[in-house]
Structures are given as C-alpha cells and as structure tokens.
Protein backbone atom coordinates (compact mmCIF):
# COMPACT_ATOMS: atom_id res chain seq x y z
CA MET A 1 -0.16 -0.09 0.09
CA LYS A 2 1.38 3.35 -1.31
CA THR A 3 2.05 5.74 2.08
CA TYR A 4 1.87 9.13 1.56
CA PRO A 5 4.33 12.07 2.83
CA LEU A 6 2.82 12.93 6.13
CA GLU A 7 2.73 16.89 5.04
CA SER A 8 0.72 15.77 1.86
CA ARG A 9 -2.50 13.87 3.61
CA TYR A 10 -4.41 16.80 4.96
CA GLU A 11 -5.67 19.86 3.64
CA THR A 12 -6.98 22.38 6.25
CA LEU A 13 -3.98 20.61 8.16
CA LYS A 14 -0.54 22.18 6.74
CA ILE A 15 2.31 20.50 8.46
CA THR A 16 6.00 21.80 8.54
CA ARG A 17 8.89 20.46 9.84
CA ASP A 18 12.33 22.16 11.54
CA GLY A 19 14.69 19.07 12.29
CA ARG A 20 13.02 17.18 14.63
CA LYS A 21 10.55 19.34 15.69
CA LEU A 22 6.68 19.05 13.77
CA THR A 23 4.36 21.94 13.89
CA ILE A 24 0.62 20.94 13.23
CA THR A 25 -1.29 24.44 11.27
CA MET A 26 -5.32 24.47 11.81
CA ASN A 27 -4.78 26.76 8.39
CA ARG A 28 -8.84 27.80 7.66
CA PRO A 29 -7.57 32.18 8.30
CA ASP A 30 -10.52 33.26 6.96
CA SER A 31 -12.30 31.29 8.81
CA LEU A 32 -10.83 31.84 12.30
CA ASN A 33 -9.20 28.23 11.99
CA ALA A 34 -12.60 26.94 13.21
CA ALA A 35 -13.84 23.32 11.93
CA ASP A 36 -15.27 22.53 9.28
CA ALA A 37 -16.55 19.00 8.89
CA LEU A 38 -13.23 18.51 7.21
CA LEU A 39 -11.51 20.06 9.75
CA HIS A 40 -12.78 18.33 12.62
CA GLU A 41 -12.28 14.38 10.24
CA GLU A 42 -8.28 15.68 10.06
CA LEU A 43 -7.66 16.45 14.07
CA ALA A 44 -8.82 13.34 14.56
CA HIS A 45 -6.39 11.64 12.48
CA VAL A 46 -3.76 13.38 12.21
CA PHE A 47 -2.00 13.05 16.03
CA TYR A 48 -2.47 9.04 15.19
CA ASP A 49 0.41 10.03 12.14
CA VAL A 50 2.82 11.99 13.98
CA ALA A 51 2.17 9.62 16.46
CA VAL A 52 4.07 7.11 14.35
CA ASP A 53 6.32 8.96 12.14
CA PRO A 54 9.74 8.63 12.50
CA ASP A 55 10.74 12.22 11.47
CA SER A 56 9.59 13.71 14.77
CA ASP A 57 10.37 14.22 18.02
CA VAL A 58 8.67 17.17 19.37
CA ILE A 59 4.92 18.34 18.17
CA ILE A 60 3.84 21.88 17.66
CA LEU A 61 0.19 22.56 17.43
CA THR A 62 -1.04 26.44 15.82
CA GLY A 63 -3.27 28.28 13.97
CA ALA A 64 -2.76 30.34 10.68
CA GLY A 65 -3.67 33.37 10.50
CA ARG A 66 -4.99 35.97 13.90
CA ALA A 67 -6.31 32.82 15.62
CA PHE A 68 -6.17 29.54 16.91
CA SER A 69 -9.43 28.01 16.24
CA ALA A 70 -12.58 29.50 17.00
CA GLY A 71 -14.29 25.99 17.66
CA GLY A 72 -16.84 24.81 15.74
CA ASP A 73 -17.92 26.38 12.06
CA ILE A 74 -21.77 27.61 12.94
CA PRO A 75 -22.37 26.74 9.02
CA TRP A 76 -21.17 22.75 10.04
CA MET A 77 -23.46 23.31 13.06
CA ARG A 78 -26.56 24.64 10.56
CA ASP A 79 -26.01 20.61 8.29
CA ALA A 80 -26.47 19.30 11.38
CA ILE A 81 -29.65 20.31 13.02
CA ALA A 82 -30.92 19.53 9.05
CA ARG A 83 -29.15 16.42 9.58
CA PRO A 84 -28.80 14.92 12.69
CA ALA A 85 -27.16 12.01 11.77
CA MET A 86 -24.58 13.58 10.62
CA PHE A 87 -23.80 14.48 14.28
CA GLU A 88 -22.85 10.37 14.88
CA GLN A 89 -19.54 10.87 13.34
CA THR A 90 -18.94 13.71 14.61
CA ALA A 91 -19.33 12.35 18.24
CA ARG A 92 -16.51 9.04 16.76
CA GLU A 93 -14.52 12.44 15.65
CA ALA A 94 -14.81 13.93 19.07
CA LYS A 95 -13.67 11.24 21.28
CA ARG A 96 -10.85 9.95 18.40
CA ILE A 97 -9.07 13.69 18.67
CA ALA A 98 -9.22 14.06 22.66
CA PHE A 99 -8.15 10.63 23.02
CA SER A 100 -5.18 10.82 20.28
CA MET A 101 -3.85 13.95 21.79
CA LEU A 102 -3.56 12.37 25.56
CA GLU A 103 -2.02 8.92 24.24
CA LEU A 104 0.29 10.79 21.81
CA GLU A 105 3.60 9.70 23.72
CA LYS A 106 5.95 12.87 21.98
CA PRO A 107 4.96 16.04 23.70
CA LEU A 108 2.72 18.58 22.39
CA ILE A 109 2.93 21.65 22.54
CA ALA A 110 -0.40 24.29 21.85
CA LYS A 111 1.28 28.30 20.35
CA VAL A 112 -2.34 29.47 20.83
CA ASN A 113 -1.28 32.96 18.24
CA GLY A 114 -4.54 34.14 18.72
CA HIS A 115 -8.24 33.56 19.85
CA ALA A 116 -8.89 29.95 21.31
CA THR A 117 -12.48 29.69 22.28
CA GLY A 118 -15.13 26.17 22.13
CA LEU A 119 -13.35 23.22 20.32
CA GLY A 120 -10.49 25.46 19.94
CA ALA A 121 -10.04 25.66 23.96
CA THR A 122 -10.78 22.09 24.25
CA LEU A 123 -7.32 21.72 22.15
CA ALA A 124 -5.10 24.10 23.70
CA LEU A 125 -5.84 22.65 26.84
CA LEU A 126 -5.52 18.42 26.07
CA CYS A 127 -1.47 20.43 24.80
CA ASP A 128 1.27 19.50 27.23
CA VAL A 129 2.43 23.33 27.22
CA ILE A 130 0.21 26.09 26.35
CA PHE A 131 2.00 29.29 25.22
CA ALA A 132 -0.19 32.14 24.32
CA SER A 133 0.03 35.31 22.81
CA SER A 134 -0.66 38.17 25.41
CA ARG A 135 -3.58 39.40 23.08
CA ALA A 136 -5.44 36.10 22.81
CA LYS A 137 -8.64 35.13 24.48
CA ILE A 138 -9.58 31.28 26.52
CA GLY A 139 -12.80 29.85 26.70
CA ASP A 140 -15.46 27.11 25.52
CA PRO A 141 -18.57 29.06 25.11
CA HIS A 142 -20.44 25.88 23.98
CA VAL A 143 -23.67 27.87 26.07
CA SER A 144 -23.74 30.86 23.97
CA VAL A 145 -25.06 28.44 21.09
CA GLY A 146 -26.97 26.20 22.75
CA PHE A 147 -24.94 23.52 22.55
CA VAL A 148 -23.12 20.80 25.49
CA ALA A 149 -19.80 21.18 25.94
CA GLY A 150 -19.74 17.44 25.06
CA ASP A 151 -16.13 17.17 23.45
CA GLY A 152 -13.90 17.49 26.20
CA GLY A 153 -14.00 21.20 28.48
CA PRO A 154 -16.17 19.70 31.30
CA ALA A 155 -13.07 16.95 31.39
CA LEU A 156 -10.47 19.80 31.26
CA TRP A 157 -10.85 22.56 32.62
CA PRO A 158 -11.82 21.47 36.93
CA GLN A 159 -8.04 18.80 36.42
CA LEU A 160 -6.58 22.49 35.65
CA ILE A 161 -9.12 25.33 37.75
CA GLY A 162 -10.28 24.05 40.35
CA TYR A 163 -13.93 22.39 40.27
CA ALA A 164 -16.24 25.77 41.00
CA ARG A 165 -14.22 28.44 38.81
CA ALA A 166 -14.49 25.39 36.28
CA LYS A 167 -18.54 25.78 36.53
CA GLU A 168 -18.76 29.31 36.53
CA TYR A 169 -16.92 30.17 33.25
CA LEU A 170 -18.53 26.52 31.56
CA MET A 171 -22.17 27.94 32.12
CA THR A 172 -21.05 31.45 31.17
CA GLY A 173 -18.68 30.96 27.85
CA ASP A 174 -16.98 34.31 29.07
CA LEU A 175 -13.36 34.24 27.33
CA ILE A 176 -11.04 34.44 29.54
CA PRO A 177 -7.67 36.60 28.96
CA ALA A 178 -4.19 35.00 28.39
CA VAL A 179 -2.90 37.28 31.24
CA GLU A 180 -5.61 35.57 33.28
CA ALA A 181 -5.75 32.37 32.22
CA GLU A 182 -1.99 32.64 33.41
CA ARG A 183 -2.67 33.16 36.86
CA MET A 184 -5.58 30.97 37.75
CA GLY A 185 -3.06 28.14 36.03
CA LEU A 186 -5.38 27.20 32.91
CA ILE A 187 -1.95 28.12 30.32
CA ASN A 188 1.48 28.21 31.00
CA HIS A 189 3.30 31.25 29.60
CA VAL A 190 1.99 34.26 28.45
CA VAL A 191 4.08 36.00 26.19
CA GLU A 192 4.20 39.21 23.43
CA PRO A 193 2.78 38.65 20.21
CA GLU A 194 6.53 39.29 18.14
CA GLU A 195 8.60 37.44 21.35
CA LEU A 196 5.73 34.13 21.16
CA ASP A 197 7.54 32.37 17.68
CA ALA A 198 11.08 32.40 19.55
CA ARG A 199 9.53 31.35 23.25
CA VAL A 200 8.12 27.84 21.50
CA ASP A 201 10.93 27.24 19.62
CA ALA A 202 13.39 27.56 22.38
CA PHE A 203 11.09 25.20 24.60
CA ALA A 204 11.21 22.63 22.21
CA ASP A 205 14.29 23.06 21.49
CA ARG A 206 15.01 22.16 24.46
CA LEU A 207 12.60 19.60 24.87
CA ALA A 208 14.14 18.01 21.04
CA GLY A 209 17.82 18.08 23.35
CA GLY A 210 16.78 16.25 25.66
CA ALA A 211 16.06 12.32 26.51
CA THR A 212 13.81 11.68 24.84
CA LYS A 213 12.10 7.96 26.07
CA ALA A 214 12.60 9.17 29.45
CA ILE A 215 10.58 12.69 28.69
CA ARG A 216 8.09 10.48 26.04
CA TRP A 217 7.48 7.72 29.08
CA THR A 218 7.19 10.77 32.00
CA LYS A 219 4.10 12.03 29.57
CA VAL A 220 2.73 8.87 29.32
CA LEU A 221 2.42 8.50 33.06
CA ALA A 222 1.40 11.97 33.76
CA ASN A 223 -1.25 11.86 31.44
CA LEU A 224 -2.82 8.28 32.77
CA GLU A 225 -5.01 9.46 35.74
CA LEU A 226 -6.44 12.40 33.17
CA ARG A 227 -6.96 9.50 30.22
CA ARG A 228 -8.99 7.86 32.64
CA ILE A 229 -11.08 11.33 33.46
CA ILE A 230 -11.59 12.11 29.73
CA GLY A 231 -12.53 7.95 29.15
CA ALA A 232 -15.27 8.13 31.63
CA VAL A 233 -16.23 12.03 30.68
CA MET A 234 -16.63 11.79 26.58
CA ASP A 235 -19.41 9.34 25.95
CA PRO A 236 -21.88 11.19 28.93
CA GLY A 237 -20.81 14.38 27.42
CA VAL A 238 -20.62 13.99 23.25
CA ALA A 239 -24.25 11.86 24.47
CA TYR A 240 -25.53 15.22 25.70
CA GLU A 241 -23.92 17.60 23.19
CA ALA A 242 -26.01 15.20 20.85
CA LEU A 243 -29.08 16.34 22.90
CA SER A 244 -28.74 19.90 22.61
CA ASN A 245 -28.51 19.41 18.73
CA ALA A 246 -31.98 18.34 18.50
CA THR A 247 -33.03 21.64 21.02
CA GLU A 248 -35.30 24.89 19.78
CA ASP A 249 -32.36 26.64 21.95
CA HIS A 250 -29.01 25.50 19.46
CA ARG A 251 -31.60 26.38 16.64
CA GLU A 252 -32.24 29.91 17.09
CA ALA A 253 -27.94 30.53 17.87
CA VAL A 254 -27.04 29.10 14.86
CA GLU A 255 -29.88 30.86 13.06
CA ALA A 256 -29.05 34.47 15.67
CA PHE A 257 -25.32 34.22 14.10
CA LEU A 258 -25.83 34.11 10.37
CA GLU A 259 -28.47 37.41 10.81
CA LYS A 260 -26.27 38.56 12.78
CA ARG A 261 -28.43 39.59 15.97
CA LYS A 262 -28.75 38.29 19.82
CA PRO A 263 -30.75 34.87 20.39
CA VAL A 264 -34.06 34.45 22.46
CA PHE A 265 -33.59 31.41 24.40
CA THR A 266 -37.26 29.62 25.67
CA GLY A 267 -35.50 26.63 27.55
CA ARG A 268 -36.91 24.67 24.22
C-alpha cells in the first residue's frame, strides 16, 4: 500500500518541519480556523499519524492567521441540525481527537497565537504545555450557541482550575484574557505576540535535545489519570451534546449568529 508523506495528507492542516520539531497548523484563517466537517475529520487522524512519524520528537499545534481556533464552524452546525445523523460521525471524531492527543507520547505544545474558543480551547488544553499570545483569549462558549460543552471541556477545566471556577466559566461561556488564564493556572505562559514563535521554538528545542524516551514516558505517566477522566466523561459528553443539537435554543442560536442578531432563548 502506497503511503503519502505526512505533509501531503491533509487539506485543512499544514504540516511543517524544523529538525526534529513538527508543527501542525490549522489552516482556515479566513474562518478563524473554526472546524468544519473536513478539519474536524482531519484532526481526528493527524495525531495518530504524527505518533508513528519517525522523523519528529516534539509536536507544536497552532493556527494560521490571527486566531488559534474559533471552535466549531457555524454553517457546519446548521448542517448538523438539518441532518442529525451527521452528529454520529462528529461524536466519534471528537473522541478520537481527545484520545489521540492524550495518548501521543511525543511532547505536544500549544502555540496559541490568537483566540482559542470552544473546540479551540479544548485543543489547546489537551496539549502538554500552552504558550499564548498576550492578545489571545481562551474560553468554552458552547452554551452561547445553545450547545453542551461535550467535546472535553468539562473533563479538562476542573483538573486545571478547580470545579467551582471551571463550572462558572463553562456555564457562562465567558472568555478569559491570556494573562488571567495564566494567573489561574489554565495555561502555562503568556508571551508578547512578537516573541511567541521564538519562545515556543526555544522550549521545543530544549525538549528535542533532552532524553527523548525519559521525556515521553514521563508524559505518559502524567497523563494516565487524565486519560481515565476523559474516558469517563467523553461518552456522556458527546451524548448530551447530541441531545442539545436537537434543541430549539441551539437552532435559534445558530440562526441568530448567521443573521447577526442576539439569540432569544426559550429553554426548549
């Protein structure tokens, strides 16, 4: 069976290399790297591919343009409302994304070059070390579009900032400036935008020059409990998200977004 180079396997992800460092760039800048059906599908595959890539030891995840990722693409959400069976594939992919990132032995660094919201926040928080631009904000506003935050947020946020604070942000959907997110322990480092590339590269070089197996297996041990928690939460999470996909509030929020107006929620 013919195997295509990793760099040429994806349409919405750009794969680049610098020595033993491999960068995955979500490449839909005109949509703020929001996940449409194709990007979501490719995210469900790429971390399994880089796991067995023999030419890389450290992985960097970032976004093209001025955002890391704006979460789910609204037109894609509208399609899922019209065709609920689509959500079965989305649910399978959501679990693959979370598990493939946590099971990846290679260190995974998030370079949050701009806002990371919804799925974008989950992608960042599933990484091992998170560097963010001082201009970035991070948050999980699923509820603002009448959607359950079922793709990993309710499992990740409490482990990082505690249950009370996590529930506040998950139930309001408020976005957190990077400086505040660093202060509360949600992310690791806040960097001025012009210094972000250099800081991430320096940290990635440090890991790439370290004891590769010791670093990888230490990460594996650190992730064992988080993998257990994600395993317990993801199935009910995507099930509740599928239920919310069928609600009137979600439909109203999607249409309001497309019509550029404030949604009117009715609790249905």
